[in-house]
Short mmCIF file of C-alpha atoms in Angstrom, two decimals:
data_model
loop_
_atom_site.label_atom_id
_atom_site.label_comp_id
_atom_site.label_asym_id
_atom_site.label_seq_id
_atom_site.Cartn_x
_atom_site.Cartn_y
_atom_site.Cartn_z
CA MET A 1 -72.54 87.57 19.55
CA ALA A 2 -73.73 90.63 17.36
CA SER A 3 -73.26 93.00 20.01
CA SER A 4 -69.80 91.90 20.57
CA SER A 5 -68.97 92.15 16.78
CA LYS A 6 -70.46 95.70 16.79
CA GLY A 7 -68.16 96.49 19.89
CA LEU A 8 -65.05 95.13 18.18
CA GLY A 9 -65.94 97.34 15.07
CA LYS A 10 -66.37 100.37 17.20
CA ARG A 11 -63.12 99.78 18.81
CA LEU A 12 -61.27 99.39 15.50
CA ALA A 13 -63.01 102.47 14.20
CA GLY A 14 -61.80 104.30 17.26
CA PHE A 15 -58.28 103.00 16.77
CA TRP A 16 -58.18 104.01 13.20
CA LYS A 17 -59.23 107.55 14.08
CA LYS A 18 -56.67 107.88 16.96
CA HIS A 19 -53.86 106.30 15.09
CA PRO A 20 -54.14 106.56 11.42
CA VAL A 21 -50.52 105.99 10.66
CA TRP A 22 -50.23 102.71 12.56
CA SER A 23 -53.52 101.70 10.92
CA LEU A 24 -51.88 102.13 7.48
CA VAL A 25 -48.80 100.18 8.51
CA LEU A 26 -50.90 97.37 9.82
CA ALA A 27 -53.03 97.15 6.76
CA ALA A 28 -50.01 97.03 4.39
CA GLY A 29 -48.44 94.16 6.47
CA VAL A 30 -51.65 92.24 6.33
CA LEU A 31 -51.70 92.82 2.53
CA LEU A 32 -48.06 91.53 2.14
CA VAL A 33 -48.73 88.60 4.13
CA ALA A 34 -51.69 87.79 1.89
CA LEU A 35 -49.57 88.20 -1.22
CA GLY A 36 -46.75 86.14 0.16
CA GLY A 37 -49.28 83.43 0.67
CA VAL A 38 -50.37 83.50 -2.88
CA ARG A 39 -47.03 83.51 -4.31
CA SER A 40 -45.79 80.61 -2.06
CA LEU A 41 -48.63 78.62 -3.60
CA ARG A 42 -47.41 79.43 -6.89
CA GLY A 43 -43.85 78.33 -6.24
CA PRO A 44 -40.43 80.11 -6.43
CA GLU A 45 -39.52 82.61 -9.02
CA VAL A 46 -36.87 81.33 -11.28
CA PRO A 47 -35.33 82.37 -14.70
CA VAL A 48 -36.36 80.47 -17.72
CA LEU A 49 -34.39 79.60 -20.83
CA GLU A 50 -35.91 79.24 -24.36
CA VAL A 51 -35.25 76.54 -27.05
CA LYS A 52 -34.31 78.31 -30.24
CA ARG A 53 -33.03 77.65 -33.68
CA GLY A 54 -29.68 78.90 -35.06
CA PRO A 55 -26.18 78.07 -35.83
CA LEU A 56 -23.89 75.99 -33.51
CA VAL A 57 -20.26 75.53 -33.61
CA HIS A 58 -18.30 72.93 -31.54
CA ARG A 59 -14.82 74.02 -30.74
CA VAL A 60 -12.02 72.23 -28.77
CA VAL A 61 -9.64 74.71 -27.17
CA MET A 62 -6.30 73.54 -26.13
CA SER A 63 -2.79 74.74 -25.20
CA GLY A 64 0.62 73.51 -26.20
CA ARG A 65 3.87 74.66 -27.47
CA VAL A 66 5.57 75.34 -30.79
CA SER A 67 7.75 72.47 -31.75
CA PRO A 68 10.09 72.45 -34.95
CA PRO A 69 9.49 69.49 -37.18
CA ALA A 70 13.29 68.79 -37.26
CA GLU A 71 15.80 69.81 -34.55
CA TRP A 72 19.47 68.59 -34.86
CA VAL A 73 22.90 68.94 -33.36
CA VAL A 74 25.93 70.17 -35.26
CA ALA A 75 28.65 68.10 -34.05
CA SER A 76 32.48 67.94 -34.93
CA GLN A 77 33.73 64.85 -36.81
CA LEU A 78 37.33 65.59 -36.11
CA PRO A 79 39.38 66.47 -33.18
CA GLY A 80 40.72 69.89 -33.29
CA THR A 81 40.59 73.55 -32.16
CA VAL A 82 37.71 76.01 -33.08
CA ALA A 83 39.02 78.76 -35.41
CA ARG A 84 35.76 80.65 -35.95
CA VAL A 85 32.13 80.59 -35.07
CA LEU A 86 30.26 82.59 -37.69
CA VAL A 87 26.67 82.42 -36.33
CA ASP A 88 24.97 83.43 -33.04
CA GLU A 89 21.85 82.15 -31.25
CA GLY A 90 18.63 83.11 -33.04
CA ALA A 91 20.42 83.60 -36.52
CA ARG A 92 18.65 82.26 -39.48
CA VAL A 93 20.89 80.29 -41.90
CA GLN A 94 20.66 79.11 -45.45
CA PRO A 95 22.05 75.85 -47.06
CA GLY A 96 25.73 76.16 -47.74
CA GLN A 97 26.25 78.83 -45.22
CA VAL A 98 29.51 78.27 -42.97
CA LEU A 99 28.54 77.88 -39.35
CA VAL A 100 31.87 76.76 -37.68
CA GLU A 101 35.40 76.42 -38.84
CA LEU A 102 38.13 74.41 -37.14
CA ASP A 103 41.81 74.81 -37.45
CA ALA A 104 42.51 72.76 -40.70
CA ALA A 105 46.36 72.75 -40.66
CA PRO A 106 46.49 69.12 -39.81
CA GLN A 107 44.19 68.21 -42.63
CA GLU A 108 45.96 70.51 -45.08
CA ALA A 109 49.28 68.46 -44.37
CA ASP A 110 47.37 65.09 -44.99
CA VAL A 111 46.21 66.52 -48.21
CA ALA A 112 49.76 67.60 -49.32
CA ARG A 113 51.11 64.08 -48.45
CA ALA A 114 48.28 62.37 -50.33
CA ARG A 115 48.81 64.53 -53.50
CA ALA A 116 52.68 63.67 -53.32
CA ALA A 117 51.92 59.92 -53.19
CA LEU A 118 49.48 60.31 -56.03
CA ALA A 119 52.13 62.02 -58.17
CA GLN A 120 54.68 59.19 -57.37
CA ALA A 121 52.22 56.57 -58.43
CA ARG A 122 51.35 58.27 -61.66
CA ALA A 123 55.12 58.73 -62.33
CA ARG A 124 55.65 55.02 -61.85
CA LEU A 125 52.80 53.87 -64.04
CA GLY A 126 53.87 56.61 -66.62
CA GLY A 127 57.56 55.28 -66.41
CA LEU A 128 56.43 51.70 -66.85
CA LYS A 129 54.62 52.49 -70.06
CA GLU A 130 57.14 54.90 -71.49
CA VAL A 131 60.34 53.20 -70.52
CA GLY A 132 59.84 49.67 -68.96
CA VAL A 133 57.72 48.28 -71.83
CA PRO A 134 60.21 49.32 -74.55
CA GLN A 135 63.19 47.97 -72.57
CA ARG A 136 61.64 44.63 -72.01
CA GLU A 137 60.59 44.41 -75.72
CA GLU A 138 64.21 45.19 -76.58
CA ALA A 139 65.41 42.45 -74.16
CA VAL A 140 63.21 39.82 -75.97
CA ARG A 141 64.64 40.73 -79.29
CA ARG A 142 68.28 40.31 -77.93
CA ALA A 143 67.34 37.09 -76.34
CA GLU A 144 65.79 35.92 -79.55
CA ALA A 145 68.94 36.83 -81.54
CA GLU A 146 71.14 35.14 -78.89
CA LEU A 147 68.81 31.95 -79.22
CA ALA A 148 69.37 31.97 -82.94
CA ARG A 149 73.04 32.23 -82.66
CA ALA A 150 73.28 29.59 -79.89
CA GLU A 151 71.28 27.25 -82.24
CA ARG A 152 73.56 27.83 -85.06
CA GLU A 153 76.69 27.04 -82.90
CA ALA A 154 75.07 24.01 -81.48
CA GLN A 155 74.28 22.57 -85.01
CA ARG A 156 77.86 23.38 -86.19
CA ALA A 157 79.20 21.78 -83.20
CA ARG A 158 77.33 18.51 -83.80
CA THR A 159 78.46 18.52 -87.47
CA LEU A 160 82.07 18.93 -86.44
CA ALA A 161 81.83 16.36 -83.66
CA GLU A 162 80.51 13.82 -86.32
CA ALA A 163 83.52 14.59 -88.46
CA GLY A 164 85.85 14.03 -85.51
CA VAL A 165 87.01 17.59 -85.62
CA MET A 166 85.48 18.82 -82.24
CA THR A 167 85.58 16.93 -79.01
CA ARG A 168 82.66 15.84 -77.22
CA VAL A 169 83.20 18.52 -74.30
CA GLN A 170 83.05 21.23 -76.94
CA LEU A 171 79.89 19.73 -78.20
CA GLU A 172 78.26 19.77 -74.74
CA GLU A 173 79.26 23.38 -74.10
CA ALA A 174 77.55 24.32 -77.24
CA VAL A 175 74.44 22.50 -76.32
CA THR A 176 74.56 24.09 -72.84
CA ALA A 177 74.80 27.53 -74.36
CA LEU A 178 71.74 26.70 -76.48
CA ASP A 179 69.65 25.84 -73.36
CA VAL A 180 70.73 29.04 -71.57
CA ALA A 181 69.64 31.12 -74.59
CA ARG A 182 66.26 29.50 -74.61
CA SER A 183 65.85 30.02 -70.97
CA ARG A 184 66.79 33.79 -71.27
CA LEU A 185 64.17 34.19 -74.01
CA VAL A 186 61.60 32.56 -71.72
CA SER A 187 62.50 34.95 -68.99
CA ALA A 188 62.58 38.09 -71.27
CA ARG A 189 59.19 37.27 -72.78
CA ALA A 190 57.63 36.87 -69.25
CA GLU A 191 58.98 40.06 -68.14
CA ALA A 192 57.70 41.78 -71.31
CA ALA A 193 54.33 40.31 -70.71
CA GLY A 194 54.17 41.42 -67.12
CA SER A 195 55.09 45.04 -67.98
CA GLY A 196 52.68 45.21 -71.11
CA GLN A 197 49.01 46.03 -71.21
CA GLY A 198 47.29 43.70 -68.76
CA GLY A 199 50.37 42.44 -67.29
CA SER A 200 50.94 41.85 -63.55
CA GLU A 201 53.47 44.77 -63.20
CA GLN A 202 51.09 47.19 -64.81
CA ARG A 203 48.19 46.06 -62.77
CA GLN A 204 50.26 46.61 -59.68
CA ALA A 205 51.12 50.05 -60.70
CA GLU A 206 47.51 50.88 -61.67
CA ALA A 207 46.43 49.48 -58.24
CA ALA A 208 48.88 51.78 -56.49
CA LEU A 209 47.69 54.83 -58.43
CA ALA A 210 44.00 53.99 -57.60
CA GLN A 211 44.87 53.74 -53.98
CA ALA A 212 46.69 57.05 -53.92
CA GLU A 213 43.75 58.62 -55.71
CA ALA A 214 41.40 57.28 -52.94
CA GLU A 215 43.80 58.39 -50.16
CA LEU A 216 43.70 62.05 -51.59
CA ARG A 217 39.86 62.14 -51.69
CA ALA A 218 39.90 60.84 -48.19
CA ALA A 219 42.14 63.55 -47.07
CA GLU A 220 40.30 66.13 -48.90
CA ALA A 221 37.08 64.99 -47.33
CA ARG A 222 38.64 65.23 -43.85
CA ARG A 223 39.85 68.64 -44.77
CA ALA A 224 36.23 69.71 -45.78
CA GLN A 225 34.97 68.31 -42.42
CA ALA A 226 36.92 71.09 -40.69
CA THR A 227 34.28 73.53 -42.17
CA LEU A 228 30.83 72.88 -40.87
CA THR A 229 27.96 74.34 -43.04
CA ALA A 230 24.25 74.47 -42.97
CA THR A 231 22.35 71.73 -45.01
CA THR A 232 18.82 73.38 -44.95
CA PRO A 233 17.04 76.67 -43.86
CA ALA A 234 17.24 76.87 -40.15
CA VAL A 235 17.44 78.93 -37.11
CA VAL A 236 20.24 78.61 -34.43
CA LEU A 237 18.85 77.44 -31.18
CA THR A 238 22.00 77.09 -29.03
CA ARG A 239 25.66 77.86 -29.33
CA GLU A 240 28.05 75.65 -27.41
CA VAL A 241 31.47 76.69 -28.49
CA GLU A 242 33.82 79.68 -28.80
CA PRO A 243 36.86 80.34 -30.87
CA GLY A 244 39.87 78.53 -29.26
CA ASP A 245 37.88 75.79 -27.75
CA SER A 246 39.25 72.21 -28.24
CA VAL A 247 36.71 69.70 -29.48
CA GLN A 248 36.49 66.04 -29.91
CA PRO A 249 34.68 63.99 -32.34
CA GLY A 250 30.98 64.08 -31.49
CA ALA A 251 31.22 67.18 -29.54
CA LYS A 252 28.11 69.36 -29.81
CA LEU A 253 28.75 72.80 -31.44
CA LEU A 254 25.44 74.16 -32.30
CA THR A 255 21.70 73.16 -32.05
CA LEU A 256 19.56 74.09 -35.06
CA ALA A 257 15.86 73.90 -35.97
CA ARG A 258 14.65 73.67 -39.43
CA LEU A 259 12.70 76.58 -40.79
CA GLY A 260 9.25 76.22 -42.53
CA GLY A 261 6.60 73.68 -41.68
CA THR A 262 6.52 74.68 -38.06
CA GLN A 263 4.41 72.44 -35.76
CA LEU A 264 2.32 72.91 -32.77
CA THR A 265 2.11 70.09 -30.28
CA VAL A 266 -1.01 70.09 -27.87
CA GLU A 267 -2.22 67.33 -25.53
CA PRO A 268 -6.02 67.79 -25.02
CA ASP A 269 -7.94 65.65 -22.59
CA GLU A 270 -8.85 62.07 -24.01
CA ARG A 271 -12.52 62.88 -23.90
CA ASN A 272 -11.85 65.15 -26.88
CA LEU A 273 -10.46 62.25 -28.99
CA ALA A 274 -13.72 61.32 -30.60
CA TYR A 275 -13.92 64.96 -32.09
CA LEU A 276 -10.48 65.42 -33.40
CA ARG A 277 -9.58 64.44 -37.04
CA GLU A 278 -6.82 64.93 -39.39
CA GLY A 279 -7.26 67.99 -41.73
CA GLN A 280 -9.35 69.91 -39.31
CA LYS A 281 -8.75 73.76 -39.45
CA ALA A 282 -7.64 75.53 -36.44
CA VAL A 283 -6.82 79.10 -35.16
CA ALA A 284 -3.96 79.68 -32.88
CA SER A 285 -2.20 82.40 -30.82
CA ALA A 286 0.96 82.68 -28.93
CA GLU A 287 0.69 83.59 -25.27
CA ALA A 288 3.43 86.35 -25.96
CA PHE A 289 1.23 87.82 -28.74
CA PRO A 290 -2.32 87.27 -27.84
CA ARG A 291 -3.61 89.58 -30.29
CA GLU A 292 -2.02 87.98 -33.23
CA ARG A 293 -3.76 84.82 -34.67
CA PHE A 294 -2.51 82.45 -37.30
CA SER A 295 -4.00 79.43 -39.17
CA ALA A 296 -3.07 75.77 -38.33
CA GLU A 297 -4.33 72.37 -39.37
CA VAL A 298 -4.53 69.17 -37.50
CA GLU A 299 -1.78 66.84 -38.84
CA THR A 300 -1.60 63.95 -36.69
CA VAL A 301 -3.65 62.45 -33.64
CA ALA A 302 -1.60 60.04 -31.73
CA PRO A 303 -3.07 56.41 -31.80
CA SER A 304 -2.61 55.96 -28.16
CA VAL A 305 -3.43 57.80 -24.89
CA ASN A 306 -1.04 58.82 -22.20
CA PRO A 307 -2.13 56.64 -19.39
CA ASP A 308 -0.49 58.97 -16.73
CA ARG A 309 -2.02 62.18 -17.72
CA GLY A 310 -4.88 60.91 -19.76
CA THR A 311 -4.21 62.95 -22.71
CA VAL A 312 -3.64 62.33 -26.42
CA GLU A 313 -0.92 64.07 -28.34
CA VAL A 314 -2.00 66.10 -31.31
CA LYS A 315 0.26 67.91 -33.80
CA LEU A 316 -0.86 70.70 -36.04
CA ALA A 317 0.91 72.05 -39.00
CA VAL A 318 1.50 75.75 -39.37
CA PRO A 319 1.88 76.43 -43.25
CA GLN A 320 2.87 80.11 -42.90
CA PRO A 321 4.31 80.54 -39.49
CA PRO A 322 4.56 84.38 -38.42
CA GLU A 323 7.97 85.70 -37.98
CA TYR A 324 7.63 86.02 -34.12
CA LEU A 325 6.98 82.35 -33.57
CA ARG A 326 9.75 80.62 -31.73
CA PRO A 327 10.37 76.92 -30.77
CA GLY A 328 9.05 76.32 -27.27
CA MET A 329 6.43 79.19 -27.18
CA THR A 330 3.26 78.57 -25.42
CA VAL A 331 0.32 78.78 -27.71
CA SER A 332 -3.50 78.44 -27.48
CA VAL A 333 -5.23 76.39 -30.25
CA ASP A 334 -8.83 76.68 -31.13
CA VAL A 335 -10.03 73.71 -33.48
CA GLU A 336 -13.51 73.77 -35.03
CA VAL A 337 -14.41 70.17 -34.78
CA GLY A 338 -18.21 70.50 -35.82
CA ARG A 339 -20.59 72.95 -37.29
CA ARG A 340 -24.48 73.11 -37.76
CA GLU A 341 -26.15 76.03 -39.47
CA ASP A 342 -29.80 75.79 -38.35
CA VAL A 343 -30.56 73.42 -35.47
CA ARG A 344 -32.59 73.43 -32.29
CA VAL A 345 -30.32 74.52 -29.26
CA VAL A 346 -30.52 74.96 -25.64
CA PRO A 347 -28.25 76.49 -23.28
CA LEU A 348 -25.89 73.73 -21.86
CA ASP A 349 -26.70 74.98 -18.40
CA ALA A 350 -30.22 73.66 -18.80
CA VAL A 351 -29.18 69.94 -19.40
CA HIS A 352 -28.93 67.69 -16.39
CA GLU A 353 -26.42 64.83 -16.65
CA ALA A 354 -25.29 66.14 -20.06
CA SER A 355 -22.45 63.67 -20.32
CA SER A 356 -24.48 60.62 -19.41
CA GLU A 357 -26.30 58.42 -21.84
CA SER A 358 -29.69 59.74 -20.58
CA PRO A 359 -29.55 63.56 -20.26
CA TRP A 360 -32.79 65.47 -19.27
CA VAL A 361 -34.14 68.90 -18.76
CA LEU A 362 -36.88 70.69 -16.69
CA VAL A 363 -39.50 72.15 -18.89
CA LEU A 364 -41.94 74.80 -17.59
CA ARG A 365 -45.33 73.55 -18.30
CA ASP A 366 -48.62 74.76 -16.75
CA GLY A 367 -46.68 76.40 -13.91
CA ARG A 368 -44.70 73.22 -12.96
CA ALA A 369 -41.22 71.88 -13.68
CA GLU A 370 -41.71 68.77 -15.64
CA ARG A 371 -38.68 66.31 -16.28
CA VAL A 372 -38.26 65.60 -20.02
CA GLY A 373 -35.70 63.23 -21.36
CA VAL A 374 -33.78 64.47 -24.34
CA LYS A 375 -31.32 63.33 -27.09
CA THR A 376 -28.54 65.71 -27.64
CA GLY A 377 -26.19 66.20 -30.74
CA LEU A 378 -23.39 68.64 -31.41
CA ARG A 379 -22.15 70.57 -28.40
CA GLY A 380 -20.75 74.03 -28.32
CA GLU A 381 -19.03 76.14 -25.75
CA ASP A 382 -22.29 77.04 -23.93
CA ARG A 383 -25.13 75.46 -26.05
CA VAL A 384 -26.09 72.09 -27.24
CA GLU A 385 -28.13 70.78 -30.05
CA VAL A 386 -31.44 69.02 -29.23
CA LEU A 387 -32.22 66.12 -31.43
CA GLU A 388 -35.33 64.85 -29.68
CA GLY A 389 -37.38 65.74 -26.59
CA LEU A 390 -37.91 69.57 -27.04
CA SER A 391 -39.48 71.79 -29.58
CA GLU A 392 -38.66 75.29 -30.63
CA GLY A 393 -40.05 77.76 -28.00
CA ASP A 394 -40.15 75.47 -25.13
CA ARG A 395 -39.07 77.06 -21.87
CA VAL A 396 -36.53 75.15 -19.75
CA LEU A 397 -35.09 75.82 -16.32
CA PRO A 398 -31.47 76.29 -15.66
CA THR A 399 -29.75 73.60 -13.32
CA SER A 400 -28.59 76.37 -11.12
CA ALA A 401 -32.32 76.99 -10.11
CA LYS A 402 -32.15 73.88 -7.92
CA VAL A 403 -35.91 73.03 -8.74
CA LYS A 404 -37.29 69.41 -8.37
CA PRO A 405 -39.40 67.76 -10.96
CA GLY A 406 -43.11 68.42 -10.38
CA GLN A 407 -42.42 71.53 -8.30
CA ARG A 408 -44.51 74.64 -8.83
CA VAL A 409 -42.46 77.57 -10.27
CA ARG A 410 -42.94 81.07 -11.71
CA PRO A 411 -40.87 82.26 -14.54
CA ALA A 412 -39.00 85.43 -13.56
CA GLU A 413 -40.24 87.53 -16.41
CA GLU A 414 -43.83 87.29 -15.20
CA GLY A 415 -42.89 89.05 -11.81
#
């Protein structure tokens, strides 16, 4: 045995002397194999993530569109022909500004007829007061005088008839004349009462006057409807008519959107519903102007979820909308829904089953991956707050390392 070992040694020594280069290559290979074996026993090399303390902000990023709080259609209330359109699409208008004018000739004619009817009603009432009442009062006085004369004639006829000077026929004629005089007085007094203050004839004349006044106001209102004006600060979205077009009542002429108080409408996934609250501050930007950012605030969160898309509608108020913002623009909204100033945080990539009720991490301890259950809190874009299970300085393994619990591992920084 000893002699064979010595022989092998001599042969190796001879090979080394004859082939020094190949001997070095062989020695290096043996060394690498030995090192590989040692490393395999220590486990794969993986990156590690450290549990640290620091601030954490939870943001919900959503996309949506600009929606004006009020949008309405300017429509004609009259049939007619468009005379002028004084605004174009995109124009900003103020209250009282004329938008569209219709040909008002038919309405002007109605106003003229109503004014003539009013003048006639006023003249009738004025004539009744100035002429009719005095005439009827004079008629009453004449009837009273005729009745007094008829009473005297009737009394004289009775006296003469008793003396035998006047016939019975003459007496009956005098009595009849007295009855006629009394009837005329009753009629005159009735006519005077009717034409006087509070009488039926005067009431009829006053009613006719009131009706004429109402008809004039209605005619003037119809004439005013031929001129369409803005009622609030707005921007013109669409223009549907041109001068010369014939329109019917209800025909859409313009579409306007109220200025000020612009809203953003977004529909985040329903899983974000628990984080969104009215009054939360947000920062938004329009897709057309990505470098320009403006402030917004959560105004309403819909009480129900869209079952088809699994989203919830959220509206945000924009107190000071920038000039470039237009209805329908696509916007990106970043809402800050939570903030912690000094908490233990770990990269989200280190948490397994992060959305479940029992999240866990792999902690590097004594060269092995140890499974540890954790309780998480506020979640940011790439980090999550650790409430229980980890301490500051603990080293955890990312989920991308594909390491199993209990497996030996080597942290990458140790080489």
